[in-house]
């Protein structure tokens, strides 16, 4: 059960990073 939670947490962090990168790219497009 702990292993599953660890995998889920890591997946959530990766997804959050993806969203952040996408947001930064959109900001850069607006600035151009």
mmCIF file of C-alpha atoms in Angstrom:
data_model
loop_
_atom_site.group_PDB
_atom_site.id
_atom_site.type_symbol
_atom_site.label_atom_id
_atom_site.label_comp_id
_atom_site.label_asym_id
_atom_site.label_seq_id
_atom_site.Cartn_x
_atom_site.Cartn_y
_atom_site.Cartn_z
ATOM 1 C CA UNK A 1 0.000 0.000 0.000
ATOM 2 C CA UNK A 2 2.865 2.363 0.795
ATOM 3 C CA UNK A 3 4.524 1.592 -2.535
ATOM 4 C CA UNK A 4 1.316 2.421 -4.386
ATOM 5 C CA UNK A 5 1.078 5.729 -2.544
ATOM 6 C CA UNK A 6 4.694 6.512 -3.438
ATOM 7 C CA UNK A 7 4.035 5.834 -7.138
ATOM 8 C CA UNK A 8 0.874 7.963 -7.039
ATOM 9 C CA UNK A 9 2.741 10.837 -5.368
ATOM 10 C CA UNK A 10 5.515 10.708 -7.950
ATOM 11 C CA UNK A 11 2.951 10.643 -10.765
ATOM 12 C CA UNK A 12 1.162 13.657 -9.261
ATOM 13 C CA UNK A 13 4.423 15.603 -9.066
ATOM 14 C CA UNK A 14 5.219 14.776 -12.687
ATOM 15 C CA UNK A 15 1.749 15.878 -13.783
ATOM 16 C CA UNK A 16 2.041 19.122 -11.819
ATOM 17 C CA UNK A 17 5.402 19.818 -13.457
ATOM 18 C CA UNK A 18 3.867 19.173 -16.883
ATOM 19 C CA UNK A 19 1.103 21.681 -16.159
ATOM 20 C CA UNK A 20 3.642 24.242 -14.947
ATOM 21 C CA UNK A 21 5.782 23.818 -18.078
ATOM 22 C CA UNK A 22 2.693 24.206 -20.264
ATOM 23 C CA UNK A 23 1.779 27.410 -18.400
ATOM 24 C CA UNK A 24 5.284 28.821 -18.872
ATOM 25 C CA UNK A 25 5.190 28.056 -22.598
ATOM 26 C CA UNK A 26 1.871 29.873 -22.931
ATOM 27 C CA UNK A 27 3.295 32.916 -21.116
ATOM 28 C CA UNK A 28 6.274 32.947 -23.469
ATOM 29 C CA UNK A 29 3.985 32.804 -26.509
ATOM 30 C CA UNK A 30 2.045 35.803 -25.175
ATOM 31 C CA UNK A 31 5.258 37.731 -24.605
ATOM 32 C CA UNK A 32 6.455 37.179 -28.170
#
